[in-house]
Structure formats: C-alpha cells, structure tokens
Short mmCIF file of C-alpha atoms in Angstrom, two decimals:
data_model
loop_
_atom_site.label_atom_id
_atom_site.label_comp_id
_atom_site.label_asym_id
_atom_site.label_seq_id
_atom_site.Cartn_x
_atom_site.Cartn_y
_atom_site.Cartn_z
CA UNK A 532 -21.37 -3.09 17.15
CA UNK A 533 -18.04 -4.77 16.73
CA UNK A 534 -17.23 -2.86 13.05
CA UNK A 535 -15.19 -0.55 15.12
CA UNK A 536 -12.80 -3.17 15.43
CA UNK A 537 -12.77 -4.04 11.84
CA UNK A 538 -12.34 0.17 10.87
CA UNK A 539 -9.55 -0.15 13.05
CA UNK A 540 -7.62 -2.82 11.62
CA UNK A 541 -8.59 -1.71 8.10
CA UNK A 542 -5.59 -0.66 5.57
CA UNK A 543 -7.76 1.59 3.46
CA UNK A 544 -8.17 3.73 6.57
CA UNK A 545 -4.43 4.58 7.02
CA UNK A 546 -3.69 7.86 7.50
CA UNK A 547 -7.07 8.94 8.41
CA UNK A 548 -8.85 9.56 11.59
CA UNK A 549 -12.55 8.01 12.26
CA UNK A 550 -14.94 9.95 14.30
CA UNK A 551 -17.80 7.16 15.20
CA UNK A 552 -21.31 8.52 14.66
CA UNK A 553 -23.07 6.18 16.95
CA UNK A 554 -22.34 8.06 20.88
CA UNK A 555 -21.66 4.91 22.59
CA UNK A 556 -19.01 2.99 21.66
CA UNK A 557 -16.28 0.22 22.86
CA UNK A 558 -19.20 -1.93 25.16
CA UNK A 559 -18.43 -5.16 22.98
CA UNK A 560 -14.96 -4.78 23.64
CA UNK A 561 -12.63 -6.01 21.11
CA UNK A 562 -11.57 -10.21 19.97
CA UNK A 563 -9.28 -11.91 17.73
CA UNK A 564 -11.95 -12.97 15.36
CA UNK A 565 -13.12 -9.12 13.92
CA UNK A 566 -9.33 -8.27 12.81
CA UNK A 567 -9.28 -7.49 8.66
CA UNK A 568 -5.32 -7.46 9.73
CA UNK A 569 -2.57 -8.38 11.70
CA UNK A 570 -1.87 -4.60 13.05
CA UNK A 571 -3.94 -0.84 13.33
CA UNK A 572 -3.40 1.08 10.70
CA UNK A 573 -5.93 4.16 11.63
CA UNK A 574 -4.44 7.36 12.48
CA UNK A 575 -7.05 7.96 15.16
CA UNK A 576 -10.16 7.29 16.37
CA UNK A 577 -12.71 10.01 17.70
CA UNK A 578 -15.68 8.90 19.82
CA UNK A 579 -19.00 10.33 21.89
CA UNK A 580 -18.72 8.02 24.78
CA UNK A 581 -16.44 5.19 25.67
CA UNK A 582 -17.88 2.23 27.80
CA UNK A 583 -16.48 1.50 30.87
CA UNK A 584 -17.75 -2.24 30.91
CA UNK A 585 -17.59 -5.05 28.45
CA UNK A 586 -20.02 -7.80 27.37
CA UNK A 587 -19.66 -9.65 24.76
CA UNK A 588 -18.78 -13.49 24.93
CA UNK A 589 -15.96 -13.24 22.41
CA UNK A 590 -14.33 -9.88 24.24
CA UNK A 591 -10.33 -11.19 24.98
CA UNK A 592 -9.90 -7.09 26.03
CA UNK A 593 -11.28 -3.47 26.20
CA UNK A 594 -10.68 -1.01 23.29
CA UNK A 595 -8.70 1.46 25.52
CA UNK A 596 -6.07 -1.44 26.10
CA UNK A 597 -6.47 -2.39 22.67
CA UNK A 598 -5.26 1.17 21.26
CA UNK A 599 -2.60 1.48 23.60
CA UNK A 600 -0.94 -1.83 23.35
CA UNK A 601 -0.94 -0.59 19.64
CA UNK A 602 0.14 3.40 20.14
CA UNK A 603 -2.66 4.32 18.58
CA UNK A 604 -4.48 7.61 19.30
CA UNK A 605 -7.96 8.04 20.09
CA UNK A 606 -9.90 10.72 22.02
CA UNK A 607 -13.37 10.36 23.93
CA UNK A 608 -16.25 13.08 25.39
CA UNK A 609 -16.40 15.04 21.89
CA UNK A 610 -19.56 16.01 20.69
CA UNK A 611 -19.98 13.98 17.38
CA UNK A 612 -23.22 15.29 16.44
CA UNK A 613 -21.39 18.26 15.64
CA UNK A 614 -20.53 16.17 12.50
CA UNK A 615 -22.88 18.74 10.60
CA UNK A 616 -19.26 20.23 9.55
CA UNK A 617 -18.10 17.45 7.90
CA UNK A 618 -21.55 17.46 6.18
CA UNK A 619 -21.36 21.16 5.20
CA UNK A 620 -17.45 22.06 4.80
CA UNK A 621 -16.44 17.67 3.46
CA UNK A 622 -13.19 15.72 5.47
CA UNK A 623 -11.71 18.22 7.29
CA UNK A 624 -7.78 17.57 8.30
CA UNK A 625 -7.17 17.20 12.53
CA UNK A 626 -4.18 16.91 14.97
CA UNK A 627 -4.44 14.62 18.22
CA UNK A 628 -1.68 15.32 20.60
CA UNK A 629 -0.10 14.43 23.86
CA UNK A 630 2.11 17.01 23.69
CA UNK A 631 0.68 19.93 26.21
CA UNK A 632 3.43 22.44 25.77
CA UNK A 633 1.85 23.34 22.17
CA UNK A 634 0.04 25.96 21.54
CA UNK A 635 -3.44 25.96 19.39
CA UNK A 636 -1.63 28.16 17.02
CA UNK A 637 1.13 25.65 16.70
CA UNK A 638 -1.69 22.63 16.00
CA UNK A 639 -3.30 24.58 13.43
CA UNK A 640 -0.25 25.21 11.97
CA UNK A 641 0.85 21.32 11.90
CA UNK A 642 -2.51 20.51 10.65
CA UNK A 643 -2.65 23.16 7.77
CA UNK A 644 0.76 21.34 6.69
CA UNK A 645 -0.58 18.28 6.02
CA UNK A 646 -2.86 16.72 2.72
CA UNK A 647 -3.68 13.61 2.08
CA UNK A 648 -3.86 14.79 -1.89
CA UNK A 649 -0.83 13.08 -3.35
CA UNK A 650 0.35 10.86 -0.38
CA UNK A 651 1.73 7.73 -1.32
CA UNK A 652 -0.60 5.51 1.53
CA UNK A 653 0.18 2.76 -0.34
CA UNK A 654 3.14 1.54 -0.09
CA UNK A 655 3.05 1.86 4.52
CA UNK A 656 0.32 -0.78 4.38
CA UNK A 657 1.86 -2.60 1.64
CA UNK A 658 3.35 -6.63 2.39
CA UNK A 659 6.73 -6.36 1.80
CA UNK A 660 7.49 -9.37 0.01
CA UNK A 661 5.36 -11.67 -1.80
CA UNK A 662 3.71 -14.65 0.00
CA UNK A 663 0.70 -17.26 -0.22
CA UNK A 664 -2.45 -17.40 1.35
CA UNK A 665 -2.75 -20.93 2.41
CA UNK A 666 -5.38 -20.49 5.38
CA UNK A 667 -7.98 -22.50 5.46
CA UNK A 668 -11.46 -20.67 5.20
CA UNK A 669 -14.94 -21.46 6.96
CA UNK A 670 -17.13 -22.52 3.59
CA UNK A 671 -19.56 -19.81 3.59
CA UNK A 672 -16.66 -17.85 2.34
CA UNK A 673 -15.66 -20.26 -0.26
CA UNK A 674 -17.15 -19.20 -3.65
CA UNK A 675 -16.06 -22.37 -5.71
CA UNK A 676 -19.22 -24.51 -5.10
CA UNK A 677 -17.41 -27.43 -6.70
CA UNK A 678 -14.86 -27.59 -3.92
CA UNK A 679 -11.42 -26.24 -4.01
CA UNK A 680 -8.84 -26.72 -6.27
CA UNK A 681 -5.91 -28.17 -3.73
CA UNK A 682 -3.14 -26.73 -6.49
CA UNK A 683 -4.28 -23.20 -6.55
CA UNK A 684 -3.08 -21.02 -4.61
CA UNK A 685 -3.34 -17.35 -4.37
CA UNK A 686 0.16 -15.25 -4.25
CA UNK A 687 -0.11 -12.20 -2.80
CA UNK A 688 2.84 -9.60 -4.24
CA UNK A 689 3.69 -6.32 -2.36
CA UNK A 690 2.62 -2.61 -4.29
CA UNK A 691 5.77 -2.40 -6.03
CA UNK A 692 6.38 -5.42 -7.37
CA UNK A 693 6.99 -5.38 -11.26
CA UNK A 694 4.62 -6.59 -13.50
CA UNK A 695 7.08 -8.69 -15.24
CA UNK A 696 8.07 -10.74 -12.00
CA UNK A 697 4.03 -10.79 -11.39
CA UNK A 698 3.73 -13.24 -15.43
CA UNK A 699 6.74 -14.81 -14.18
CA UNK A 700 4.50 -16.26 -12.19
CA UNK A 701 2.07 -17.48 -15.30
CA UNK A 702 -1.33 -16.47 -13.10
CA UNK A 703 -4.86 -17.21 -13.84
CA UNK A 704 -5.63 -13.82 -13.29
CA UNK A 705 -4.55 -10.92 -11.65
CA UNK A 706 -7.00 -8.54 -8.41
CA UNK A 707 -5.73 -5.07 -7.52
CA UNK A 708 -7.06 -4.84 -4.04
CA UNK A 709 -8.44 -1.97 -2.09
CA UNK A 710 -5.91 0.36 -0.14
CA UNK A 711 -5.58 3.71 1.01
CA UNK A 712 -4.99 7.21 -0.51
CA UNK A 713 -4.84 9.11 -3.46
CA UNK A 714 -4.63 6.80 -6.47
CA UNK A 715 -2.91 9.66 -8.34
CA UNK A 716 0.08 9.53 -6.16
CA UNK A 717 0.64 6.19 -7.36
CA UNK A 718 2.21 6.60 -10.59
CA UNK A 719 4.39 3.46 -10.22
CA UNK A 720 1.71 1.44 -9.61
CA UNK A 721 -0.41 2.24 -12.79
CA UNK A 722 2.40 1.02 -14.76
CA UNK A 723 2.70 -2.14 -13.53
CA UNK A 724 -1.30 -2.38 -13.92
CA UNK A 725 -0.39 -0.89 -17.80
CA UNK A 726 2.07 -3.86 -18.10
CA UNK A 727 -0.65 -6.05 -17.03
CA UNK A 728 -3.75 -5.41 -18.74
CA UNK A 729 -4.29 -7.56 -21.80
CA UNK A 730 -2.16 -10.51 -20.96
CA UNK A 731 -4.36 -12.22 -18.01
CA UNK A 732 -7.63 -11.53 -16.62
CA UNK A 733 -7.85 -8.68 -14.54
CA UNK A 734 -10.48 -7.93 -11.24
CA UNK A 735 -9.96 -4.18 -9.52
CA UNK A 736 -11.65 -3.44 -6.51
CA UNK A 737 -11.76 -0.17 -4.33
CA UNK A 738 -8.15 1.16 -4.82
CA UNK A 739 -8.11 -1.52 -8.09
CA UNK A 740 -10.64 0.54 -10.01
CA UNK A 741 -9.22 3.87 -9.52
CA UNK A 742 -5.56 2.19 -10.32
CA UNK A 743 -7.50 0.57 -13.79
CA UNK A 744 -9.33 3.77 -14.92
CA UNK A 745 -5.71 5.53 -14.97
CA UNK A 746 -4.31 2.75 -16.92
CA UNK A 747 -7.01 3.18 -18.91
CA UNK A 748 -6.81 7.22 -20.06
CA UNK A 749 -8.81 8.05 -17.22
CA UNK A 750 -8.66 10.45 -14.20
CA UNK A 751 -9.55 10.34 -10.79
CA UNK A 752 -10.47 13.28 -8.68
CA UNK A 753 -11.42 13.99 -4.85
CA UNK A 754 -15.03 13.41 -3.44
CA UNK A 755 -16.46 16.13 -1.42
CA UNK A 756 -17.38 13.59 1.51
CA UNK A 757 -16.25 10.25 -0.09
CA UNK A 758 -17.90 7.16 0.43
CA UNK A 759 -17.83 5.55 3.98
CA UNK A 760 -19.31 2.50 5.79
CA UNK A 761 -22.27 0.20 4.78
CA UNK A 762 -25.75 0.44 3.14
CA UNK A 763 -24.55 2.37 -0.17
CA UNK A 764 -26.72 1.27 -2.97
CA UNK A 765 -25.13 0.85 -6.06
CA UNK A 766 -27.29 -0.30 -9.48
CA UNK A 767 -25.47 -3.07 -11.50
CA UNK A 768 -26.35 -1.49 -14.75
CA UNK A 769 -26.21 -5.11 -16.70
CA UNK A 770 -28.92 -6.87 -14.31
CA UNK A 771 -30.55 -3.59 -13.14
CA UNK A 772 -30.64 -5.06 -9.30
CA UNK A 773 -29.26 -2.51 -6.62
CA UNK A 774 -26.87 -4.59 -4.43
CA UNK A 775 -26.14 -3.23 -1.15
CA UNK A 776 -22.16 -2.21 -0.67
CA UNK A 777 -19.82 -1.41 2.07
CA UNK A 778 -17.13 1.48 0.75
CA UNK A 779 -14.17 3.06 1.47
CA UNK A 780 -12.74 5.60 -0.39
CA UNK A 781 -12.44 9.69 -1.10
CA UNK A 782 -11.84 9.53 -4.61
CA UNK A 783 -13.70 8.33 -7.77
CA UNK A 784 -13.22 7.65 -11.44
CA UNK A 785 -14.15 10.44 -13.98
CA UNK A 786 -15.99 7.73 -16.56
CA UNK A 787 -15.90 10.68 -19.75
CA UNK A 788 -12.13 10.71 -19.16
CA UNK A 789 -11.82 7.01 -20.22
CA UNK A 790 -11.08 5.42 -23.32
CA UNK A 791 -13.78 4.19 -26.09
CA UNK A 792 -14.74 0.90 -25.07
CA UNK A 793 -14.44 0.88 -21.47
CA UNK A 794 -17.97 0.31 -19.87
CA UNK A 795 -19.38 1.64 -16.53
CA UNK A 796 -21.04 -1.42 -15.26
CA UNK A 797 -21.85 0.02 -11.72
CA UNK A 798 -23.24 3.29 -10.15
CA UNK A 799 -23.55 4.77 -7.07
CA UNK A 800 -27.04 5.38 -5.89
CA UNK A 801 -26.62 8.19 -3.71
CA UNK A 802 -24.71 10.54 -5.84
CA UNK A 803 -24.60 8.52 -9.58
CA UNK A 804 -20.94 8.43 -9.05
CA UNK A 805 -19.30 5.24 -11.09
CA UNK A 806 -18.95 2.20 -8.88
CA UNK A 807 -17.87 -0.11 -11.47
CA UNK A 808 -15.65 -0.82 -14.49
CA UNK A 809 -15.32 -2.85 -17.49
CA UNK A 810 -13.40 -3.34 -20.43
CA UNK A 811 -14.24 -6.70 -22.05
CA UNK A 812 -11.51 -6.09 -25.28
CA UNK A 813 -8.64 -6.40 -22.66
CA UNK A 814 -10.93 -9.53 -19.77
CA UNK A 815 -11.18 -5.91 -17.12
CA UNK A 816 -13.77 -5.96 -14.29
CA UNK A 817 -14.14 -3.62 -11.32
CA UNK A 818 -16.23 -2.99 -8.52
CA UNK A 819 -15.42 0.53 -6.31
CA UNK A 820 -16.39 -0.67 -3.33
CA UNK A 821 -15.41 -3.46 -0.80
CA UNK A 822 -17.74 -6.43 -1.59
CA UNK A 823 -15.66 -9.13 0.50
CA UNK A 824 -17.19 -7.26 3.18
CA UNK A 825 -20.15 -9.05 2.22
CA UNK A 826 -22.84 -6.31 4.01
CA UNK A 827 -25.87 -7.10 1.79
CA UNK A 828 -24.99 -9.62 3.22
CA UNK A 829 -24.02 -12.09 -0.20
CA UNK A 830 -25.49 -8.94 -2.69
CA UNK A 831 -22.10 -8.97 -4.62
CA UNK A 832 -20.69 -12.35 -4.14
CA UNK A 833 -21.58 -13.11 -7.85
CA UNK A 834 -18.67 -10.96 -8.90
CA UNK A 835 -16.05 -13.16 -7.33
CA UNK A 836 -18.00 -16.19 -9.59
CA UNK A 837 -17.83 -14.13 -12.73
CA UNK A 838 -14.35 -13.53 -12.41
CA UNK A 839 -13.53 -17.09 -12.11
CA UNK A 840 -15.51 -17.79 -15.25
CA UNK A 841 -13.54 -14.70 -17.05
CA UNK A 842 -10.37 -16.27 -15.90
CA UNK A 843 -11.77 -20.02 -17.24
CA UNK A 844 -12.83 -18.37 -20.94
CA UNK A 845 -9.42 -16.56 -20.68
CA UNK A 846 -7.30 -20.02 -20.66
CA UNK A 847 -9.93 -22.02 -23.01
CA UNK A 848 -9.44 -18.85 -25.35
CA UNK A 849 -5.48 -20.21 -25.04
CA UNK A 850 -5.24 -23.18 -25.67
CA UNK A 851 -8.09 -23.19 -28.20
CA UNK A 852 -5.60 -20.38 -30.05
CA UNK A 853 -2.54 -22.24 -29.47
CA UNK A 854 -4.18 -25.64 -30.91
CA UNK A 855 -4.40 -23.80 -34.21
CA UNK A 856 -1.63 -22.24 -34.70
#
C-alpha cells in the first residue's frame, strides 16, 4: 500500500497524471524510506477515496500534506471504476485546475492543446551535472556476491551529456536508465547512444531500450494503453522462464524495424510486445521494464550479474587484444 509514494516520486511518470485503481488510498501515509527521488515529479494524482487517518509505524506525514508541501495536484471522490474508458478509448489527456473562473469549454480547449507525442520529458527530470553515487546500500541490494570493489564507483552524467566526455571517463560500461516520454523526441540523445555503442559494454533499461533500438535502425511507436505497474509477465526467450516485471512506459520497440543481428531476448506476456534487446556483435543488452524494482521479487536480478560479466569479457577481450598487438 505504500507504492503510491514510490509512483509519486517516480521520474518516468513526469508529465502524466495517475488515477489509483484501488478506492482507498493514502491510510499508510507517506515516509522517507519509499522515495525513488529527492522531489515529485507526477503531474497529478487522481484517487476514489482519501483516508482521513494514518497507521503505519514508518508514517513521518499524511499524503495531503505531502502533495502540498510539494505543489502538486491531486483530486479525491472520483469514481475510478469508471476506468472502463481508459480500457476502451487508451490514456486519455486531463486538466486539474484551481482556477474557477474557467469555463469547461476553456479546459477542453487547454487539454486538446496538449500531447505527450514528441515532448522532450527528458531532459525536466534530468541531473544537471554529472555526479557519483557513493551511498552506501543495505546488502540485499548488492549484486556483487564477492563484496564490493571500494574503487568503483558509478558516475551518473545528465541526458545531454556528450558521448565523448562520457569515454573521457574510460568506463566499464555504460546503462541508459529509464525516464519519461516519447523516446522519439529525443533525437539528441540517440546520438550520443550512436557514439557509444561498440566501444564499451552497454545495459538499456525502460527508456534505455527504446533509446538503443533507434540507434539501432529501429522505430518506436505509441501503445494503446502502455504498460503500467507490477505483475507483467515477460518470457526470457534464452532460459524460457517468465520473470515477473514492474513497467513503465507508453511506447515500445518495433523489433522488424531493427537491424540484422539484433536479437529480441524478452517478450511481453500479455500482448507479445518486445521486452528485451540484444546485440552481442556490439556487448548490447536491454530489458523494457524496471527490474531494480525488484517485484518478482529477485525474478530479474540475474541481469544486473550478466552485465557485470559482459563488462568483465569486454576488458579481458582488451587486454588479451592489446597483448598481441
């Protein structure tokens, strides 16, 4: 019951209001702990009921406080199982507003003005300059069983940094992360990821994927619905297990649109849409989904191992080539 807080706090859901299926919603309150972020970056959030009480041992405040210390919108007493629409007619676009000298007409109008088809999301939830992640983390979330290498570090570099600065930096491997929009608006982006492929290892997830079919030859296109919260089953088509995925996303990668040579690796259960990407000519792997969310709970963690061991065969590969030259 606490996810709420984590959809709020989520980049990939800039831009975008949530309407909550569950009726009741706001009794666990909201804590420090459940944050993917430092700040809200959901346009709004649409709910059944809101709870007028807490209880939860963690709560530090209620969600009403929580969205207004942040100026974010949100709206209770609407009748969500009306969410047959979005079912029947897929995302529909909506206006919240304090504003009560507008008209309906003039709402409609402001929301029939607005897409989220070629909207650069990107670069609002973006860091602005590059940093590294030198947090501590509890061990369950540390994938290197052989303890952690105190001398790496990971650097992470804001949207539209250039791929040149990024090998300045001589890493072990490059991840395009998830984030929000559509990845066609992005045209900057898939040239860095252009300038990239082939010289280190490269992991795409959610965003990354869509970012490394277009680099690729491919193109994306909009979902009618899109893929939203947990329990999506997706078959790893190397293993042939179905792992369990949390996802995030409205838009997909066409697979026949891709080069020769570039493998789907991953589908989507519920509609065979591709979940996953490889190109082993050029050290690629991609997952289209969010598997640090962990909701299997551990289904995916494997992929975080086996691009460790890419990026290991990657610099052996090196220095074995270097030795005979």
């Amino acid at each position: 019951m606490p996810r709420y807080q984590e959809i709020l706090t989520d980049p990939s859901y800039a831009g975008q209001f949530v309407l909550m299926t569950n009726p009741h919603i706001g009794n666990t309150g909201v804590n420090f702990d459940n944050e993917e972020s430092m700040q809200c970056f959901l346009g709004g959030l649409v709910i059944r009921s809101l709870s007028i009480s807490t209880s939860n041992w963690r709560c530090a405040e209620t969600l009403g406080d929580y969205l207004a210390e942040r100026n974010i919108m949100g709206i209770y007493d609407v009748d969500t199982h009306a969410t047959c629409r979005l079912r029947q007619d897929r995302s529909l676009i909506g206006v919240l507003s304090t504003e009560e000298s507008k008209s309906d007409e003039e709402l409609l109008e402001l929301s029939h003005s607005w897409d989220i088809v070629g909207v650069d999301l990107i670069s609002g939830v973006s860091s602005k300059t590059p940093y590294e992640w030198t947090d501590n983390t509890k061990s369950q979330w540390d994938f290197n069983t052989n303890g952690r290498d105190g001398n790496t570090l990971p650097i992470i570099v804001p949207s539209t940094w250039p791929a040149s600065e990024t090998l300045k930096i001589k890493p072990d491997g490059v991840l395009f992360s998830n984030g929000p929009g559509d990845p066609s608006a992005f045209p900057y982006a898939v040239e860095t990821v252009k300038e990239i492929l082939g010289k280190v290892p490269v992991f795409g997830i959610c965003m990354g994927p869509q970012l490394l079919g277009q680099a690729l030859g491919g193109t994306t296109f909009k979902m009618k619905f899109g893929h939203h919260s947990g329990n999506h089953p997706v078959r790893n088509l190397r293993s042939g297990h179905v792992e369990i995925s949390a996802q995030n996303h409205n838009y997909a990668v066409d697979p026949a649109s891709l080069l020769e040579g570039v493998e789907v690796t991953h589908v989507n259960l519920n509609d065979g849409s591709c979940a996953g990407l490889a190109y082993p000519a050029q050290n690629i792997m991609s997952l289209q989904y969010n598997l640090e969310a962990s909701p299997g709970p551990h289904d995916s963690d494997n992929a975080f191992q086996e691009f460790i061991e890419l990026m290991k065969r990657a610099k052996e590969n090196a220095y074995a080539h270097k030795m005979t030259v």
